[in-house]
XYZ file of C-alpha atoms in Angstrom:
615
model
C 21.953 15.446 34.970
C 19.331 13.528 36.692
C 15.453 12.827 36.992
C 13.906 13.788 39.592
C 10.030 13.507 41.709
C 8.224 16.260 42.419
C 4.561 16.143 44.203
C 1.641 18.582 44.058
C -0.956 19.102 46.732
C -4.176 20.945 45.395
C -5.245 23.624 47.777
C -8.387 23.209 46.447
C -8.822 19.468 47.149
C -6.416 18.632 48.870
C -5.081 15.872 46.418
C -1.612 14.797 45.727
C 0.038 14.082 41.997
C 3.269 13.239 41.080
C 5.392 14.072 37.983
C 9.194 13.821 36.989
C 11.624 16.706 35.566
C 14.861 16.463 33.925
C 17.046 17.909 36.077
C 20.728 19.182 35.925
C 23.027 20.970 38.494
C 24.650 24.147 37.582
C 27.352 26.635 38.903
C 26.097 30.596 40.049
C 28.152 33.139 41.783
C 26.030 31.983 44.544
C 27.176 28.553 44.701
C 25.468 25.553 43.188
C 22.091 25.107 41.916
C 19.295 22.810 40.040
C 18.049 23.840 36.623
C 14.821 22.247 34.934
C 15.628 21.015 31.839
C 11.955 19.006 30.700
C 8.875 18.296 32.617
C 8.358 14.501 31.730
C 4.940 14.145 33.230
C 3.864 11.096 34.821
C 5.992 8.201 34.714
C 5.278 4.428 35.878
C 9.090 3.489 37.045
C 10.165 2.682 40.542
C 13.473 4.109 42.673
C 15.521 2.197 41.004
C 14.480 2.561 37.434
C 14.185 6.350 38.123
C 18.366 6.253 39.272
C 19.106 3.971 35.894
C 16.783 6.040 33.975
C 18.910 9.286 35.069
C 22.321 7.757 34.257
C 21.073 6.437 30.475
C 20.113 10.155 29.664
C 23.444 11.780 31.512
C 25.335 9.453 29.278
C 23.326 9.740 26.494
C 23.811 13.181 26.293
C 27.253 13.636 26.982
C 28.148 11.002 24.190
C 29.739 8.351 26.360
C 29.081 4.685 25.377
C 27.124 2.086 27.390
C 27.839 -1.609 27.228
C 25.328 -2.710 29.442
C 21.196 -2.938 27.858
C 18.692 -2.395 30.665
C 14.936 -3.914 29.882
C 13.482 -2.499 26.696
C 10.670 -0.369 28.886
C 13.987 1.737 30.294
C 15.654 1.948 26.844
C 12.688 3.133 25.308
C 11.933 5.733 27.809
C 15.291 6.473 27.968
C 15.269 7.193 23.957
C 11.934 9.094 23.951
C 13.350 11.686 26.571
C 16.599 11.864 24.727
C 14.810 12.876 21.643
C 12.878 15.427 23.471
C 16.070 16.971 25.320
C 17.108 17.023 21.340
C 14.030 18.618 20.151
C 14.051 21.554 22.616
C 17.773 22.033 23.215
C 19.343 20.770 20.076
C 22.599 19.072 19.268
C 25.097 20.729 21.338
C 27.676 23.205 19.705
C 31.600 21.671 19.143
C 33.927 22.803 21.681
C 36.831 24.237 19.734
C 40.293 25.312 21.265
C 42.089 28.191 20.628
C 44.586 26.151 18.577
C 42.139 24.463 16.537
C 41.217 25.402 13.440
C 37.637 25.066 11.500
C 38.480 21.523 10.411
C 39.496 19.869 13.386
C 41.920 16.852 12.545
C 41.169 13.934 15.686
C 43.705 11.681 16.903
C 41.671 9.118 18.465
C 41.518 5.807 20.478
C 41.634 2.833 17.807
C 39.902 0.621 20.761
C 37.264 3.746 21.614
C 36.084 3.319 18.427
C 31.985 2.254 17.458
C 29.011 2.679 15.450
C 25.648 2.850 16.521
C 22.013 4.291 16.007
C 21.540 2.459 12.626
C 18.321 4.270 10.746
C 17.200 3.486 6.766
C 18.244 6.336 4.699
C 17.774 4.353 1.468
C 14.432 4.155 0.446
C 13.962 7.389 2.508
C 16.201 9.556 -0.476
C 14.019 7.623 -3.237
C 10.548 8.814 -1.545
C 11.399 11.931 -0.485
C 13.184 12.800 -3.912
C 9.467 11.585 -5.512
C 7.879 13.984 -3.005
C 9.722 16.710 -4.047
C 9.218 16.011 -7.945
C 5.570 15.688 -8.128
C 5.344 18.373 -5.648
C 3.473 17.093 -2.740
C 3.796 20.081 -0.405
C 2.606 22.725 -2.868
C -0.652 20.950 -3.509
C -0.672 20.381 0.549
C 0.222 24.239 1.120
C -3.182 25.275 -1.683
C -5.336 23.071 0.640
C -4.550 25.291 3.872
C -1.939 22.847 5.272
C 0.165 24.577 7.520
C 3.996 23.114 7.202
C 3.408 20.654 10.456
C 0.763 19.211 9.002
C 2.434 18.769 5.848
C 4.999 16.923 7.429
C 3.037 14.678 9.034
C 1.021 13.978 5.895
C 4.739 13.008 4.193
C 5.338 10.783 7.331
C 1.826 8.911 6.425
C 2.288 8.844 2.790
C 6.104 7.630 2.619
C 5.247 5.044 5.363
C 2.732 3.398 3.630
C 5.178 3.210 0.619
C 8.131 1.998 2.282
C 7.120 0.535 5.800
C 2.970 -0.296 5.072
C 1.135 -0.980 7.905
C -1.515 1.059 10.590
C -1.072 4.523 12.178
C 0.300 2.306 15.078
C 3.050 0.626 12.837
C 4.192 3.885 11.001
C 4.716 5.750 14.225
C 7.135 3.041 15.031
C 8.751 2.903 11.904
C 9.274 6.741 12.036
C 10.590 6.471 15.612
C 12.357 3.349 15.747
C 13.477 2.686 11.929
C 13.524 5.839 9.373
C 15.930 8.782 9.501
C 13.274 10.787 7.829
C 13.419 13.130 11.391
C 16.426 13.836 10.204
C 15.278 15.519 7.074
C 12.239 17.878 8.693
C 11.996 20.972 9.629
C 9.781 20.752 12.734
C 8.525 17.151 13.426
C 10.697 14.804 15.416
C 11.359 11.223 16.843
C 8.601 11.404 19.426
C 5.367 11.043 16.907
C 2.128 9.711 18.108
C -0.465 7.680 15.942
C -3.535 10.184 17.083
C -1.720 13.151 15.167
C -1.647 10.406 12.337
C -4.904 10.237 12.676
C -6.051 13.814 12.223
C -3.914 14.452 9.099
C -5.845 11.761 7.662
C -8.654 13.369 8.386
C -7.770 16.587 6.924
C -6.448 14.899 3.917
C -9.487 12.940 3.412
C -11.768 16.336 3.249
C -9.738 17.578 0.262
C -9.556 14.511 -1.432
C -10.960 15.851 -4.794
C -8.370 18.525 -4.647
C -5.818 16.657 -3.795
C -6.235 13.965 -6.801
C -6.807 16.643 -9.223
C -3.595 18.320 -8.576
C -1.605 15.222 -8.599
C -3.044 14.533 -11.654
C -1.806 17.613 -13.171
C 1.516 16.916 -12.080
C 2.056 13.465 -13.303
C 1.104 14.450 -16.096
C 4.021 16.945 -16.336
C 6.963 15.084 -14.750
C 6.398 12.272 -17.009
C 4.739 13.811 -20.433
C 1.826 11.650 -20.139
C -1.058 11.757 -22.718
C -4.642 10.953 -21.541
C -5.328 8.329 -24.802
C -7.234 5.600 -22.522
C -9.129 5.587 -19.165
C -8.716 2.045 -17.538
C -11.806 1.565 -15.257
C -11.881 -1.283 -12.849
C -13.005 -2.651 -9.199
C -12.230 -4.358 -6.909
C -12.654 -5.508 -3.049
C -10.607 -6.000 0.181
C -11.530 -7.533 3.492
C -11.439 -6.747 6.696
C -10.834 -8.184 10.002
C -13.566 -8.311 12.732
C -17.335 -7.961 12.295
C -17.327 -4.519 11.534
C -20.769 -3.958 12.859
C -22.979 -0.662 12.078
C -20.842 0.224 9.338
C -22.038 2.023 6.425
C -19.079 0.803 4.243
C -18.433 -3.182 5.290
C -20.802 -4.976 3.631
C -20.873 -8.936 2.750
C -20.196 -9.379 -0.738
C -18.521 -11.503 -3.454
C -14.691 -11.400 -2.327
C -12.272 -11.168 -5.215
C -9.380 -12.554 -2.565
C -11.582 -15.564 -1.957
C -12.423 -14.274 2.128
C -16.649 -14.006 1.733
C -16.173 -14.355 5.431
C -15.146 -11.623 5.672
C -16.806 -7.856 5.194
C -15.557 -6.491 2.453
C -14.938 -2.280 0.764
C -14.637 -1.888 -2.711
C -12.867 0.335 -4.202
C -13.066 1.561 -7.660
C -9.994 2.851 -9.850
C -9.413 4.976 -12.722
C -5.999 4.627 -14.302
C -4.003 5.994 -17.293
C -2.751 3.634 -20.371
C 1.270 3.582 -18.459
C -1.083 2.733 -15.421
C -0.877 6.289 -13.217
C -3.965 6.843 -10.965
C -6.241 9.850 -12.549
C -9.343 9.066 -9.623
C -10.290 6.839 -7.052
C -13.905 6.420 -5.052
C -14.691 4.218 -2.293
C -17.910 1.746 -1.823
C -19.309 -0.067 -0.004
C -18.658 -3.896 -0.144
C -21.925 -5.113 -1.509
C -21.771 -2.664 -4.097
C -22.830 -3.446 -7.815
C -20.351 -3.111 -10.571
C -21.738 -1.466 -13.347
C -24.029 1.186 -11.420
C -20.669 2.734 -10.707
C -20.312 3.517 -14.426
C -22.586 6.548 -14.435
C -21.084 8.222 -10.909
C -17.728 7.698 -11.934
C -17.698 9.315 -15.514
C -19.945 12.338 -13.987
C -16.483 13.171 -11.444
C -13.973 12.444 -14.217
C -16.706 15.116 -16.182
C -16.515 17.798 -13.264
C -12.436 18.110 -13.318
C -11.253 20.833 -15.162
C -8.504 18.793 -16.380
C -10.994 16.697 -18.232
C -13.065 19.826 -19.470
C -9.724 21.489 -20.856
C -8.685 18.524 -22.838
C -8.978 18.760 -26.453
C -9.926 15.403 -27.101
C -12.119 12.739 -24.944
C -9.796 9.457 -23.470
C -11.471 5.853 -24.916
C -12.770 3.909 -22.077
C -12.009 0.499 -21.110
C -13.548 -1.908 -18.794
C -13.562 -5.040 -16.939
C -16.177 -7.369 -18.307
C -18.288 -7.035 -14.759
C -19.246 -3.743 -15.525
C -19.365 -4.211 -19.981
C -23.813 -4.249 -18.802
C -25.878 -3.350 -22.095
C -26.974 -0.325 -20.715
C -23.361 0.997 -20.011
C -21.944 0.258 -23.368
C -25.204 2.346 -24.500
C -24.299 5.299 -21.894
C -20.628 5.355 -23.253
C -21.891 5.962 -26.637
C -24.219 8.714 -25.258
C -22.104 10.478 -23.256
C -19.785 10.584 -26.819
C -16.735 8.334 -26.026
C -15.019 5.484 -27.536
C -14.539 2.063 -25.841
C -13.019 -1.262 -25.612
C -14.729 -3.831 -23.632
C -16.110 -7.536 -23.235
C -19.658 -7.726 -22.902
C -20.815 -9.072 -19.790
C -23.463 -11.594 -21.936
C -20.798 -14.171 -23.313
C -20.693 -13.264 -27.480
C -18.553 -16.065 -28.066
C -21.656 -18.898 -28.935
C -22.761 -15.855 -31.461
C -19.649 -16.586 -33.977
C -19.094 -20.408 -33.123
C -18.460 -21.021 -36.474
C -15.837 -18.776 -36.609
C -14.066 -19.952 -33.761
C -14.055 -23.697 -34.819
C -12.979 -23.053 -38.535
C -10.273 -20.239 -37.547
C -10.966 -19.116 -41.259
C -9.983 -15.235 -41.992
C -7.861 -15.122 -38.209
C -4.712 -13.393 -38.459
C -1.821 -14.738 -36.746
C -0.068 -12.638 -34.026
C 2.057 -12.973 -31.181
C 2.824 -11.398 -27.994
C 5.721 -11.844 -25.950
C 3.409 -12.633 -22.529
C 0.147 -14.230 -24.149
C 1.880 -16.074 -26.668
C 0.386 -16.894 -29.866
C -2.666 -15.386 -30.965
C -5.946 -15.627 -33.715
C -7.444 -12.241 -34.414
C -9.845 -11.427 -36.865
C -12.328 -7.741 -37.122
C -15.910 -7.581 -37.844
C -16.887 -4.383 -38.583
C -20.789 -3.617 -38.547
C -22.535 -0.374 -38.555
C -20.561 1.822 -36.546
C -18.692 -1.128 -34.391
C -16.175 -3.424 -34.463
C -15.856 -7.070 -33.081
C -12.518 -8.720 -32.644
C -12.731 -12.072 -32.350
C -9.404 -13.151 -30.162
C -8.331 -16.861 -29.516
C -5.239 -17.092 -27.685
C -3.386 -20.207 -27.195
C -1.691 -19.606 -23.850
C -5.288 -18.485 -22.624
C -6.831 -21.836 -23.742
C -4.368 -24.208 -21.650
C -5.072 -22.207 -18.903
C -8.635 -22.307 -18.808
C -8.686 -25.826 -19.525
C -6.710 -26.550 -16.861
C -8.860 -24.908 -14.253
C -12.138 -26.315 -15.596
C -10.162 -29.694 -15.262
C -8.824 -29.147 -11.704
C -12.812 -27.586 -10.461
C -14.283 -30.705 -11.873
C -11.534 -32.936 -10.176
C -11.858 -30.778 -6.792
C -15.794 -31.042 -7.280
C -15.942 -34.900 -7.096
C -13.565 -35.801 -4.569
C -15.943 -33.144 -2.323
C -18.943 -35.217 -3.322
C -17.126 -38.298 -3.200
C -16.308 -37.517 0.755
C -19.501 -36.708 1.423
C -20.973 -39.203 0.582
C -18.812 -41.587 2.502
C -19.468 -39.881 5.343
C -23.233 -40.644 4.879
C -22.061 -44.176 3.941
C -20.495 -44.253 7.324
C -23.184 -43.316 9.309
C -22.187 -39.796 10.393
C -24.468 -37.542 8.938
C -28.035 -39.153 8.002
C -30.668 -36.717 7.784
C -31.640 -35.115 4.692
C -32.032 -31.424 5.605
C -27.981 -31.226 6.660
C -27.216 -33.409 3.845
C -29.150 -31.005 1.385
C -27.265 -28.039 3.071
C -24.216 -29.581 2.224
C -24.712 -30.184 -1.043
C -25.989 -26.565 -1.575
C -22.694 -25.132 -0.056
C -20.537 -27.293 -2.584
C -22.861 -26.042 -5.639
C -22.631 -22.267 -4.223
C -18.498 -23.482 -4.199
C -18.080 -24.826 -7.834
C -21.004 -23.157 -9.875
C -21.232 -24.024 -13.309
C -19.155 -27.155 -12.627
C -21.488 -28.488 -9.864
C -24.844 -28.053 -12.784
C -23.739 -30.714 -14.370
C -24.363 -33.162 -11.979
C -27.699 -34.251 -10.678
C -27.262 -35.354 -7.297
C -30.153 -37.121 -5.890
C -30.755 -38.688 -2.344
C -30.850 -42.744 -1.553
C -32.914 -43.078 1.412
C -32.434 -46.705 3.133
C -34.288 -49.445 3.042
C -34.864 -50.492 6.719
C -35.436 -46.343 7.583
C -36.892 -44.509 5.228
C -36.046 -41.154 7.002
C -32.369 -42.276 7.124
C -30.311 -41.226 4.177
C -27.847 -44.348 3.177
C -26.098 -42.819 0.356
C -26.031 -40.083 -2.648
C -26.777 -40.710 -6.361
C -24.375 -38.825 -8.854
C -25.517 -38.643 -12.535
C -23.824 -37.131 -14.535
C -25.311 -34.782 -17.123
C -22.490 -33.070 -18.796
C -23.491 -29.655 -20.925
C -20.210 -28.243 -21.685
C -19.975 -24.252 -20.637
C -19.038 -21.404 -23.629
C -15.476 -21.536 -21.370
C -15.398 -25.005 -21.606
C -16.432 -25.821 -25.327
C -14.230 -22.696 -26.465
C -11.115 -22.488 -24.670
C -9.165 -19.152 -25.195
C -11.761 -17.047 -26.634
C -13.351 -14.295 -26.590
C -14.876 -11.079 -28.199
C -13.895 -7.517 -28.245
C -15.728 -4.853 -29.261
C -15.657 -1.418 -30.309
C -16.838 1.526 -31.301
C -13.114 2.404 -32.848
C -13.705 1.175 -35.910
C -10.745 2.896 -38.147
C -8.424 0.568 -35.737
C -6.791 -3.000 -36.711
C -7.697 -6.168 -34.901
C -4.017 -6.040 -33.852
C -4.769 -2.728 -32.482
C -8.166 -3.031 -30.698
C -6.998 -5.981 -28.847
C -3.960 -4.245 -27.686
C -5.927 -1.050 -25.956
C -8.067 -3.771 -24.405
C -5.239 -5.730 -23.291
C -4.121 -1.518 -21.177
C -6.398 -3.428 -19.180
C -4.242 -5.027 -17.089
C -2.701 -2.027 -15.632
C -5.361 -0.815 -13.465
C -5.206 -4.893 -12.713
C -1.277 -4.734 -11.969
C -2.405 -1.134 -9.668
C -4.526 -3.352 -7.406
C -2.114 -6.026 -7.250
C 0.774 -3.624 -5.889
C -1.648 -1.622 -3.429
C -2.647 -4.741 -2.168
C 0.582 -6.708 -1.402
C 3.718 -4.210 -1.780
C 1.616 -1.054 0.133
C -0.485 -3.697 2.563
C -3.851 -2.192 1.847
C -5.459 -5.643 2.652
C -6.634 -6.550 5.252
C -8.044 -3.691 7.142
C -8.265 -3.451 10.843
C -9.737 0.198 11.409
C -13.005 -0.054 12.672
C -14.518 3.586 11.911
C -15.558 3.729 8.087
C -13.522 7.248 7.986
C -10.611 5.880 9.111
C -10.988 2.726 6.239
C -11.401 5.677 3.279
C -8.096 7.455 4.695
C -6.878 3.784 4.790
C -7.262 3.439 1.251
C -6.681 6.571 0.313
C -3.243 6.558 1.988
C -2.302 3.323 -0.497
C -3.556 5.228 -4.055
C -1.404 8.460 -2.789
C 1.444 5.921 -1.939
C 0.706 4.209 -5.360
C 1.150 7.173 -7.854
C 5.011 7.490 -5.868
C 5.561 4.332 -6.394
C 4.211 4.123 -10.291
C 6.737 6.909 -10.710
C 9.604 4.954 -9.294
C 9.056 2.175 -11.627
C 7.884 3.821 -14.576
C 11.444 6.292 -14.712
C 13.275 2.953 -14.236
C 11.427 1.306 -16.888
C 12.235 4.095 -19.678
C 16.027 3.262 -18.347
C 15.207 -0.106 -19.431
C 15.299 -1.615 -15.729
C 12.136 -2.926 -15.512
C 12.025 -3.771 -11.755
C 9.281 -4.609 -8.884
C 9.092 -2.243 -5.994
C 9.777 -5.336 -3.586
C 12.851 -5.687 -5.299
C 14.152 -2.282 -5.132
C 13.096 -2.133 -1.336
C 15.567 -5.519 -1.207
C 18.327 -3.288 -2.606
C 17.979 0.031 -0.701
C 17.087 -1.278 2.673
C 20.870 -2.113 3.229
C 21.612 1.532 2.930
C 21.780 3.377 6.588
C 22.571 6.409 8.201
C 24.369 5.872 11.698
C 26.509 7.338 14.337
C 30.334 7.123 14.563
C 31.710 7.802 17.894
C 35.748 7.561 19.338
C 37.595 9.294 21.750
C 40.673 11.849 20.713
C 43.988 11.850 22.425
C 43.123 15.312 24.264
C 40.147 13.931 26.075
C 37.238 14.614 23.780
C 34.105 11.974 22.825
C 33.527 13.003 19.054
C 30.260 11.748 17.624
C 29.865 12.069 14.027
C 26.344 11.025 12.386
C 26.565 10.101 8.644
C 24.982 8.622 5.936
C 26.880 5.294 4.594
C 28.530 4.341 1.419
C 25.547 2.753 -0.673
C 26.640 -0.377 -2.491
C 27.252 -0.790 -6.292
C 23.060 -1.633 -6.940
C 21.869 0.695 -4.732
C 24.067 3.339 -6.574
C 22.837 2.450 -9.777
C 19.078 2.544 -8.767
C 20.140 6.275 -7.426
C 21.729 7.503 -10.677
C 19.085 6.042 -13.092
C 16.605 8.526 -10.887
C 18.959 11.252 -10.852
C 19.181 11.228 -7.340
C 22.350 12.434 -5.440
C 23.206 10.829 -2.063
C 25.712 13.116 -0.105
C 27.527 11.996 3.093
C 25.513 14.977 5.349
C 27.772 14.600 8.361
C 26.962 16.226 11.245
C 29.488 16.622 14.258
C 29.415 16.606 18.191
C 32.510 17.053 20.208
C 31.907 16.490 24.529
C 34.239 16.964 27.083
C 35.176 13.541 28.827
């Protein structure tokens, strides 16, 4: 078997191009002959790498072993037309004798004897199990995806859960990393990112669908009850300028990065945290004018319109406006929120005298004050938390700390001479008031010009006129309210607190599925982006959640820690009667990675497969 050059002149102009074949010699009655195997197009390789290149595949294909590693632009061309030959021709048939029987027994070569082709099988069997169970390609298959396209779409989906990254990166962890080839029917090691691309596409046009259905089966593999709706935003930056884009917009960065355009996307989650919908904004996008779109799409899913009774809302404070609260109650639901206005000055006297407060405790926010004020057809639930208080002291301590030494260096650097004039002084100061907000208003910072040069600034003036915040004067508290009135303080505070599951949804899309940052630079390709990470998410949330009614409560960084060990590889020797035997099979896992497999009742067989070559 060898490669060979071939070159085309065009009759019609008279050009010449060049392209490579696969070749291999065979026996006729007529005497010996060459057979095309593959046409391999253009290649960029010289004489030499063409006569290395030829022996890699011969060997390669026959099974034999190579010691020697050429450069890794050979080995990878080498491997990409080896899994081609594979694709077309398959994994050649074993050679049996007449003596041996269906189970061959091998005496082979201790020394002949080594692994290789190492691919992750471990986290593989976990996503593909999940794939099966909330039955991915059925809702693919009512949305007119043929079965190559739904294997692609698994390729996308899986790889953001267990390898995140671009189109790019998951073609090379599908090539280079994953045995998931192993496991389809029709798509192979070979993949390139543009067919990526157009599944994301296609997946993108039936997003609506897709969620729904998802929805529905969530709901059924893990029994869950729509009691509360947990409604949230939030933003994530990209890299570049992102110019003429529709979607990056400058905005207030939750990550800290306003130099940086930013998306925002908004989230609707269950109470156990399980995505119900998702919609994407652009990054200057106002909280609570989302309110009204979002509950009019939750409104138009037949899921919703079927259900006998309405979900409660919650919300983050940013989006608790006046006017929304006043929508909720018109559109009939319940709700938990904090108002956006701070209600805390409004029972001050309650908060310093603590009289009527229950005493509760919770194992994460520690000790707690509650006590219920019910008034017409609300409830308020006035909440001071301990735990809450220390922190927020502490960070009104540290701002004001930060805040001065800032101040404090600049104005030694107009002491010094090095900046003098007022205008770049004043924009100074503005940028360090724009920094530390309420903390910079109180301090009035004034300008000392000098006394030789009037023009020239000499130092700064610092009074300070201290007005303590609502944060500051009351540490730890704050006000819930309700329209759930029949409900204990105890209660109310504990459907707000659901809150932090759409929180603890953003927090795993962004760092353990790598939604942030973005480099696409086409807005479609940023909505399949994030789209990608809340299909990847509900997988995921199922992982965790079965573990968690097994009583493991475990991160999905920690279970990828566990599983990644777990491989599928090759294990070739040579037999006594002059045979190469090449058996590919999935390892032993080890004692964790067993248990993680048994708690989600998934079963992890050796699936051997068998080559047998002639030496």
């Amino acid at each position: 078997m060898f490669i060979r050059k071939k070159e085309n002149i065009s009759k019609r102009t008279g050009l010449c191009s060049t392209y490579y074949e696969l070749v291999e010699s065979i026996r006729t009655e007529n005497g010996s002959t060459n057979r095309v195997l593959l046409y391999l197009g253009k290649l960029e390789i010289t004489l030499a790498e063409q006569k290395t290149l030829s022996s890699i595949i011969d060997r390669k294909v026959k099974g034999f072993s190579r010691e020697v590693r050429f450069s890794d632009k050979i080995e990878e061309l080498a491997e990409l037309i080896y899994q081609k030959y594979k694709q077309k021709f398959g994994r050649p048939q074993l050679e049996k004798g007449n003596d041996e029987s269906e189970e061959e027994q091998y005496t082979f070569l201790k020394e002949s004897l080594e692994t290789g082709y190492h691919r992750s099988i471990g986290l593989e069997l976990v996503g593909m199990h999940f794939w099966k169970m909330l039955k991915f390609e059925k809702i693919l298959k009512s949305c007119d995806f043929s079965l190559s396209q739904i294997e692609l779409a698994e390729i996308a989906i899986l790889g953001r859960l267990i390898s995140p990254g671009s189109e790019k990166h998951t073609v090379w962890w599908f090539n280079k990393q994953s045995s998931l080839a192993e496991f389809l029917q029709l798509e192979k090691i070979g993949l390139g990112k543009d067919r990526l691309y157009r599944i994301g596409d296609k997946l993108l046009e039936h997003k609506s669908e897709i969620e729904r259905s998802l929805r529905k089966n969530l709901k059924s593999l893990h029994t869950l009850i729509d009691r509360v709706y947990l409604y949230d935003l939030t933003n994530t930056y990209f890299e570049g300028n992102k110019l003429n884009s529709t979607l990056c917009k400058r905005g207030k960065s939750k990550e800290k990065r306003d130099d940086c355009p930013l998306v925002t996307l908004a989230l609707v989650v269950d109470q156990d945290g399980f995505p119900v919908f998702s919609k994407i904004y652009s990054g200057n996008q106002s909280e609570p004018l989302t309110l009204q779109e979002v509950l009019a799409e939750l409104k138009d899913s037949e899921d919703f319109i079927d259900r006998c009774a309405t979900p409660a809302i919650v919300m983050d404070r940013g989006i608790a406006t006046k006017d929304n609260i006043l929508l909720l109650e018109q559109e009939g639901y319940k709700y938990f929120v904090i108002e956006r206005r701070n209600s805390v000055k409004e029972f001050a006297q309650e908060f310093k005298a603590l009289e009527g407060f229950s005493e509760s405790k919770d194992k994460h926010q520690g000790k707690l004050y509650l006590k219920k004020i019910v008034s017409d057809t609300k409830a308020r639930v006035l909440v001071y938390s301990e735990a809450r208080a220390i922190k927020e002291r502490g960070i009104t301590t540290r701002w004001e700390k930060n805040f001065l030494e800032d101040i404090k260096r600049l104005n030694d650097s107009i002491q010094k001479g090095n900046i003098s004039t007022a205008d770049k002084i004043w924009v100074k100061i503005g940028r360090l008031k724009e920094k530390y907000g309420s903390t910079a208003a109180n301090y009035e910072i004034q300008l000392q010009p000098s006394n030789s040069a009037p023009q020239r600034i000499e130092s700064l003036i610092i009074t300070d006129r201290h007005q303590k915040s609502c944060k500051a004067e009351f540490p730890g508290c704050y006000v819930i309210e309700t329209n759930h009135t029949e409900f204990s303080a105890e209660e109310i505070w504990k459907f707000y607190m659901n809150l932090s599951e759409v929180e603890a949804a953003f927090r795993s899309m962004k760092t353990e599925l790598g939604t942030r940052p973005i480099y696409h630079q086409k807005d479609g390709r940023i909505e399949v982006h994030l789209f990608y990470s809340v299909l990847a998410y509900a997988i995921l949330k199922s992982i965790t959640y079965k573990l968690a009614l097994e009583d493991v409560h475990i991160s999905w960084q920690s279970i990828k820690q566990i599983l990644q060990t777990h491989m599928r590889s090759d294990i070739m020797f040579n037999t006594t009667n002059g045979y190469r035997v090449r058996n590919r099979q999935t390892a032993q896992p080890e004692a964790e990675a067993k248990k993680i497999y048994s708690l989600l009742n998934i079963k992890v067989s050796k699936n051997t497969v068998s080559q047998k070559y002639r030496l």
